[in-house]
Each structure stands twice: as structure tokens, then as C-alpha cells.
Amino acid sequence: MHPLMMGSLSWVEYQQRLQDGNAIVLIPCGALEQHGPHLPLGTDALLSTAIAQSVAEQISGIVAPTVSYGYKSQPKSGGGQHFPGTTSLDGNSLIQMIRDVVRELARQGADQIVVLNGHYENQWFLTEGIELAVRDMGSASKLRVMRVEYWEFLTENILAQVFPDGFPGFALEHAAVMETSLMAHYHPKLVRLDLIPDVPPVEFPAYDVYPQRPEWVPASGVLSSAKAATAEKGALMADHLTRTIAAAVQREFQLSSALAASNGMAALR
Ligand code: ZN
Ligand code: MN
């Protein structure tokens, strides 16, 4: 039993954590989506959960159960919806799920919440769910929510070490060096390094079409090669992400509390 995991706590233990004050609850969000022949369908959810756990250990946070389904996979960032196993939510479903979870946590007194996203396509639906939950709670609520796309914390310095031959951009980093290295670090038994396709980065048109065009996407589902992935690169990124996200969360919520305590909420607006 992991004491950081909300689903493993009794209500009595959870209530105690809330009453101790300053509880920070992290909600990992992912997707069920093809990640090439070498990574599992649950990669985005597994990585956001692993990073949320690492961060929670640093800040005595609590990790809520992962939102394991995400918004529809897009050809240019996740390969698209035509792969068996890619099982996605309509945007409205994801918005309402995040809205409900954030509002429910806040209703019980968890007013420092981090939505930690591991699936590129989720971003604006999570944003809308958070916005609506904040509105639901009203202006008298102390609820503060951070939305984190973990890859945004990778600095140029780290990217230069992970991609010595040049960084292809986060959209093409689907099932590629970043995700494969992080999986090799956090979940080595779930990575099949022997099955990594060696493909050049895909070139897409500057527009999208609907219905999606499966023929834009390589049959493997990989958008740029993961051949250069290693567990060492994964450890480097995981360590950096844990430290920098934990620091950002602490900074943000200490700032919010300090301003609220000094009746300085106006300064936040
Ligand atoms: Zn992914
Ligand atoms: Mn994804």
C-alpha cells in the first residue's frame, strides 16, 4: 500500500491529511492510445502517474486516481484514432470528468490541486474542466488549481542532453525518445526495446482533415524514432521533472497562501 495514493487511504486517514492543512492533491491524466509496437497503450497514464508519485513524495502530496482515458488521438501528435486499442473520450466527457473530480475534491476541503497531464491532446479540455470547476466553487472558495504538462518543464539544457542530434518537437515525440526513455526508467518491464521501429521523423501537411487520414501516419504508429532511447536518459529527465515540478508546485501554493493570508488576493488578479 502506497501512503501517497488517495485510493489506498481510508476516509479517516484522508480527512486527517486535509485537517493537517496544506494538503496538495495531484490528479494524473493520460490516455489509452497506441504507442508503437514497443510501448503499452497506457503509456501516457503510466507516465503522468509515475511523475505525480515522484512529485508527491517531495511535497507530501496525495495522488488521486488517474484519469486513464483522454481526448481523441490526433494523427500529427498521437497517430490518430484508427489503431486498435486507441480508446478515447469526446471532449465534453473529459471536460465534465475533470470538472466533477476537481469540484468534488474542493468541496471536501482539498483546495490545492495539481492536474498533471501526460497526453498532448488533453490540454484544452482539462483547461475547460478546471475553469468550470473554479466557477462552480464560486469566488469565495480558496480553490487553486495548477495545470501541468510535464514536458514543458524540460529545459533546453536537458533536451540537448537527451537529443544530441536535435530535438524534433514535442508533437513528434510520441512513442519516441522522451516517452520511451521515461518508460524505460519508470516501467522497464513494459518496454520492448527490440521492437522499436527505426523511422525518419514524419512530415505532415500544415493543416488537419476530418475524418482523420490514417495514410498520413506510419503503420507502426511511431512519429519519430525511439532508437536513441535509454533508461539513463529517462532517469535524467525523471529527476529533473520531479525537482522542477515539485518546486513550482510549492512556490505556487505558498504564494497563494501567503497572499490569501495577507488579504492580498487582489494582487493575484
Ligand atoms: Zn504518449
Ligand atoms: Mn498521447
Short mmCIF file of C-alpha atoms and ligand atoms in Angstrom, two decimals:
data_model
loop_
_atom_site.label_atom_id
_atom_site.label_comp_id
_atom_site.label_asym_id
_atom_site.label_seq_id
_atom_site.Cartn_x
_atom_site.Cartn_y
_atom_site.Cartn_z
CA MET A 1 0.00 0.00 0.00
CA HIS A 2 1.38 3.36 -1.02
CA PRO A 3 0.56 6.06 1.52
CA LEU A 4 0.62 8.69 -1.23
CA MET A 5 -2.25 7.15 -3.14
CA MET A 6 -5.66 8.58 -2.27
CA GLY A 7 -7.38 5.36 -3.30
CA SER A 8 -5.35 3.46 -0.70
CA LEU A 9 -6.27 5.77 2.19
CA SER A 10 -9.32 5.29 4.38
CA TRP A 11 -11.66 8.27 4.64
CA VAL A 12 -10.43 8.74 8.19
CA GLU A 13 -6.80 8.94 7.05
CA TYR A 14 -7.74 11.23 4.18
CA GLN A 15 -9.71 13.53 6.45
CA GLN A 16 -6.70 13.69 8.76
CA ARG A 17 -4.45 14.72 5.86
CA LEU A 18 -6.88 17.50 4.95
CA GLN A 19 -7.14 18.67 8.55
CA ASP A 20 -3.36 18.75 8.93
CA GLY A 21 -3.54 21.60 6.44
CA ASN A 22 -1.82 22.42 3.17
CA ALA A 23 -2.70 19.08 1.56
CA ILE A 24 -1.88 19.14 -2.15
CA VAL A 25 -3.80 16.67 -4.33
CA LEU A 26 -2.39 15.68 -7.72
CA ILE A 27 -4.63 14.28 -10.47
CA PRO A 28 -2.63 12.44 -13.17
CA CYS A 29 -4.28 12.45 -16.60
CA GLY A 30 -3.38 10.24 -19.54
CA ALA A 31 -4.91 8.31 -22.40
CA LEU A 32 -5.41 4.80 -23.72
CA GLU A 33 -3.60 5.19 -27.03
CA GLN A 34 -1.26 3.29 -29.33
CA HIS A 35 2.42 3.99 -28.65
CA GLY A 36 4.06 1.93 -31.39
CA PRO A 37 4.89 -1.78 -31.08
CA HIS A 38 7.33 -1.21 -28.20
CA LEU A 39 5.29 0.69 -25.58
CA PRO A 40 1.97 -0.13 -23.87
CA LEU A 41 -1.36 1.53 -24.63
CA GLY A 42 -1.41 3.04 -21.16
CA THR A 43 1.90 4.92 -21.56
CA ASP A 44 0.51 8.45 -21.10
CA ALA A 45 -1.39 7.45 -17.96
CA LEU A 46 1.53 5.40 -16.60
CA LEU A 47 3.96 8.30 -17.05
CA SER A 48 1.72 11.01 -15.60
CA THR A 49 1.02 8.73 -12.63
CA ALA A 50 4.71 7.92 -12.07
CA ILE A 51 5.71 11.59 -12.26
CA ALA A 52 2.84 12.60 -9.96
CA GLN A 53 4.01 9.99 -7.43
CA SER A 54 7.61 11.22 -7.60
CA VAL A 55 6.47 14.82 -7.12
CA ALA A 56 4.07 13.87 -4.31
CA GLU A 57 6.92 12.21 -2.43
CA GLN A 58 8.84 15.51 -2.50
CA ILE A 59 5.97 17.67 -1.27
CA SER A 60 3.94 15.23 0.89
CA GLY A 61 1.19 15.36 -1.70
CA ILE A 62 -1.66 12.92 -2.30
CA VAL A 63 -2.16 11.30 -5.70
CA ALA A 64 -5.81 10.90 -6.72
CA PRO A 65 -6.76 8.02 -9.04
CA THR A 66 -5.55 8.60 -12.59
CA VAL A 67 -7.86 9.76 -15.37
CA SER A 68 -6.77 6.95 -17.70
CA TYR A 69 -8.77 7.86 -20.81
CA GLY A 70 -8.07 11.01 -22.80
CA TYR A 71 -9.24 13.15 -25.69
CA LYS A 72 -9.08 11.73 -29.23
CA SER A 73 -5.65 10.91 -30.58
CA GLN A 74 -4.69 13.21 -33.46
CA PRO A 75 -2.61 11.92 -36.40
CA LYS A 76 0.06 14.61 -36.01
CA SER A 77 0.62 14.12 -32.28
CA GLY A 78 -0.58 10.63 -31.32
CA GLY A 79 -1.03 8.72 -34.56
CA GLY A 80 -4.81 9.05 -34.71
CA GLN A 81 -7.88 7.04 -33.84
CA HIS A 82 -7.51 4.14 -36.30
CA PHE A 83 -5.17 1.98 -34.20
CA PRO A 84 -6.72 -0.90 -32.27
CA GLY A 85 -6.70 -0.03 -28.58
CA THR A 86 -6.77 3.75 -29.02
CA THR A 87 -9.91 4.33 -26.97
CA SER A 88 -10.81 7.97 -26.45
CA LEU A 89 -13.32 10.31 -24.88
CA ASP A 90 -15.34 13.03 -26.57
CA GLY A 91 -14.09 16.42 -25.42
CA ASN A 92 -17.25 17.07 -23.45
CA SER A 93 -16.86 13.83 -21.47
CA LEU A 94 -13.31 14.73 -20.45
CA ILE A 95 -14.31 18.29 -19.55
CA GLN A 96 -17.12 17.06 -17.33
CA MET A 97 -14.98 14.37 -15.67
CA ILE A 98 -12.26 16.83 -14.66
CA ARG A 99 -14.84 19.41 -13.65
CA ASP A 100 -16.56 16.89 -11.38
CA VAL A 101 -13.38 15.49 -9.82
CA VAL A 102 -11.84 18.92 -9.12
CA ARG A 103 -15.10 20.28 -7.70
CA GLU A 104 -15.64 17.17 -5.51
CA LEU A 105 -12.12 17.35 -4.09
CA ALA A 106 -12.53 21.07 -3.44
CA ARG A 107 -15.95 20.61 -1.83
CA GLN A 108 -14.29 18.44 0.83
CA GLY A 109 -11.56 20.97 1.52
CA ALA A 110 -8.75 19.99 -0.85
CA ASP A 111 -8.19 23.44 -2.28
CA GLN A 112 -4.65 22.99 -3.68
CA ILE A 113 -4.93 20.77 -6.74
CA VAL A 114 -2.46 19.90 -9.50
CA VAL A 115 -3.78 18.45 -12.76
CA LEU A 116 -0.73 16.67 -14.21
CA ASN A 117 -1.25 15.94 -17.89
CA GLY A 118 0.58 13.23 -19.85
CA HIS A 119 -1.40 13.31 -23.13
CA TYR A 120 -0.85 16.17 -25.57
CA GLU A 121 -4.43 16.27 -26.89
CA ASN A 122 -5.99 16.67 -23.42
CA GLN A 123 -4.73 20.16 -22.75
CA TRP A 124 -7.67 22.43 -23.61
CA PHE A 125 -10.33 20.02 -22.37
CA LEU A 126 -8.58 19.81 -19.00
CA THR A 127 -8.35 23.59 -19.05
CA GLU A 128 -12.09 23.93 -19.61
CA GLY A 129 -12.91 21.38 -16.88
CA ILE A 130 -10.72 23.27 -14.42
CA GLU A 131 -12.20 26.63 -15.42
CA LEU A 132 -15.74 25.32 -14.89
CA ALA A 133 -14.87 23.73 -11.53
CA VAL A 134 -13.37 27.00 -10.34
CA ARG A 135 -16.52 28.80 -11.46
CA ASP A 136 -18.72 26.16 -9.79
CA MET A 137 -16.95 26.74 -6.48
CA GLY A 138 -17.52 30.48 -6.62
CA SER A 139 -15.32 33.42 -5.80
CA ALA A 140 -15.45 32.77 -2.03
CA SER A 141 -13.68 29.43 -2.50
CA LYS A 142 -9.98 29.11 -1.74
CA LEU A 143 -9.60 26.56 -4.57
CA ARG A 144 -6.39 26.97 -6.58
CA VAL A 145 -5.56 24.62 -9.47
CA MET A 146 -2.29 24.22 -11.37
CA ARG A 147 -2.31 22.58 -14.79
CA VAL A 148 1.00 20.96 -15.68
CA GLU A 149 2.09 19.47 -18.99
CA TYR A 150 5.14 17.70 -17.66
CA TRP A 151 7.20 18.02 -20.86
CA GLU A 152 7.06 21.82 -20.61
CA PHE A 153 9.50 21.51 -17.68
CA LEU A 154 12.24 20.02 -19.87
CA THR A 155 14.76 22.82 -20.34
CA GLU A 156 16.97 23.38 -23.39
CA ASN A 157 19.89 22.06 -21.37
CA ILE A 158 18.11 18.76 -20.63
CA LEU A 159 16.78 18.46 -24.19
CA ALA A 160 20.30 18.96 -25.55
CA GLN A 161 21.49 16.00 -23.47
CA VAL A 162 18.55 13.78 -24.44
CA PHE A 163 18.60 14.79 -28.12
CA PRO A 164 22.24 15.40 -29.06
CA ASP A 165 21.28 15.28 -32.77
CA GLY A 166 18.47 17.83 -32.44
CA PHE A 167 15.02 17.93 -30.86
CA PRO A 168 12.11 17.11 -33.23
CA GLY A 169 9.47 18.92 -31.13
CA PHE A 170 7.03 17.54 -28.58
CA ALA A 171 4.27 16.62 -31.04
CA LEU A 172 6.52 14.16 -32.91
CA GLU A 173 7.86 12.93 -29.58
CA HIS A 174 5.02 10.42 -29.48
CA ALA A 175 6.27 6.93 -28.54
CA ALA A 176 9.73 8.28 -29.34
CA VAL A 177 12.88 9.10 -27.35
CA MET A 178 11.27 11.06 -24.50
CA GLU A 179 8.39 8.69 -23.68
CA THR A 180 10.40 5.52 -24.36
CA SER A 181 13.28 6.69 -22.12
CA LEU A 182 10.91 7.69 -19.31
CA MET A 183 9.14 4.33 -19.58
CA ALA A 184 12.50 2.52 -19.55
CA HIS A 185 13.21 4.36 -16.29
CA TYR A 186 9.84 4.01 -14.54
CA HIS A 187 8.47 0.77 -16.08
CA PRO A 188 11.36 -1.15 -17.71
CA LYS A 189 9.39 -4.39 -17.88
CA LEU A 190 6.77 -2.73 -20.10
CA VAL A 191 9.25 -1.57 -22.79
CA ARG A 192 10.26 -3.76 -25.74
CA LEU A 193 13.48 -2.12 -26.92
CA ASP A 194 13.91 -4.90 -29.52
CA LEU A 195 10.68 -3.84 -31.27
CA ILE A 196 11.48 -0.14 -31.76
CA PRO A 197 10.97 0.83 -35.43
CA ASP A 198 13.80 2.90 -36.91
CA VAL A 199 11.90 5.51 -38.90
CA PRO A 200 12.69 9.04 -40.03
CA PRO A 201 10.53 11.82 -38.49
CA VAL A 202 7.15 12.02 -40.24
CA GLU A 203 6.40 15.09 -42.34
CA PHE A 204 2.80 16.26 -42.07
CA PRO A 205 0.86 18.90 -44.03
CA ALA A 206 0.35 22.25 -42.31
CA TYR A 207 -3.38 21.51 -41.86
CA ASP A 208 -5.65 18.77 -40.46
CA VAL A 209 -8.57 16.98 -42.15
CA TYR A 210 -11.62 15.19 -40.75
CA PRO A 211 -12.31 12.31 -40.91
CA GLN A 212 -8.68 11.68 -39.98
CA ARG A 213 -6.34 10.33 -42.69
CA PRO A 214 -4.73 7.09 -41.49
CA GLU A 215 -2.44 7.16 -44.55
CA TRP A 216 -0.66 10.23 -43.14
CA VAL A 217 0.64 8.06 -40.30
CA PRO A 218 3.30 5.30 -40.49
CA ALA A 219 1.83 1.83 -39.99
CA SER A 220 3.94 1.39 -36.82
CA GLY A 221 2.28 4.41 -35.17
CA VAL A 222 5.69 5.89 -34.37
CA LEU A 223 6.16 9.53 -35.49
CA SER A 224 9.93 9.72 -34.94
CA SER A 225 12.40 7.02 -33.99
CA ALA A 226 12.88 5.93 -30.39
CA LYS A 227 16.15 4.15 -31.24
CA ALA A 228 18.17 6.61 -29.16
CA ALA A 229 16.05 6.00 -26.03
CA THR A 230 17.82 4.80 -22.88
CA ALA A 231 16.89 4.28 -19.24
CA GLU A 232 19.73 6.69 -18.35
CA LYS A 233 18.08 9.49 -20.36
CA GLY A 234 14.82 8.55 -18.63
CA ALA A 235 16.44 8.85 -15.21
CA LEU A 236 17.94 12.24 -16.14
CA MET A 237 14.53 13.57 -17.24
CA ALA A 238 12.63 11.98 -14.34
CA ASP A 239 14.97 13.53 -11.78
CA HIS A 240 14.76 16.95 -13.42
CA LEU A 241 10.97 16.79 -13.79
CA THR A 242 10.47 15.70 -10.19
CA ARG A 243 12.61 18.51 -8.79
CA THR A 244 11.34 21.30 -11.00
CA ILE A 245 7.64 20.40 -10.86
CA ALA A 246 7.79 19.93 -7.07
CA ALA A 247 9.49 23.32 -6.73
CA ALA A 248 6.92 25.01 -8.97
CA VAL A 249 4.01 23.49 -7.02
CA GLN A 250 5.45 24.57 -3.69
CA ARG A 251 6.22 28.05 -4.97
CA GLU A 252 2.77 28.48 -6.46
CA PHE A 253 0.79 27.31 -3.46
CA GLN A 254 2.96 29.05 -0.89
CA LEU A 255 2.47 32.21 -2.89
CA SER A 256 -1.31 31.70 -2.99
CA SER A 257 -1.47 31.00 0.76
CA ALA A 258 0.74 33.95 1.64
CA LEU A 259 -1.29 36.33 -0.47
CA ALA A 260 -4.58 34.97 0.88
CA ALA A 261 -3.30 35.28 4.46
CA SER A 262 -2.35 38.90 3.96
CA ASN A 263 -5.70 39.57 2.28
CA GLY A 264 -3.77 40.26 -0.87
CA MET A 265 -5.88 38.18 -3.27
CA ALA A 266 -6.30 41.27 -5.42
CA ALA A 267 -2.60 41.06 -6.14
CA LEU A 268 -3.15 37.68 -7.77
CA ARG A 269 -5.61 39.01 -10.31
ZN ZN B 1 2.24 9.38 -25.17
MN MN B 2 -0.73 10.75 -26.03
#
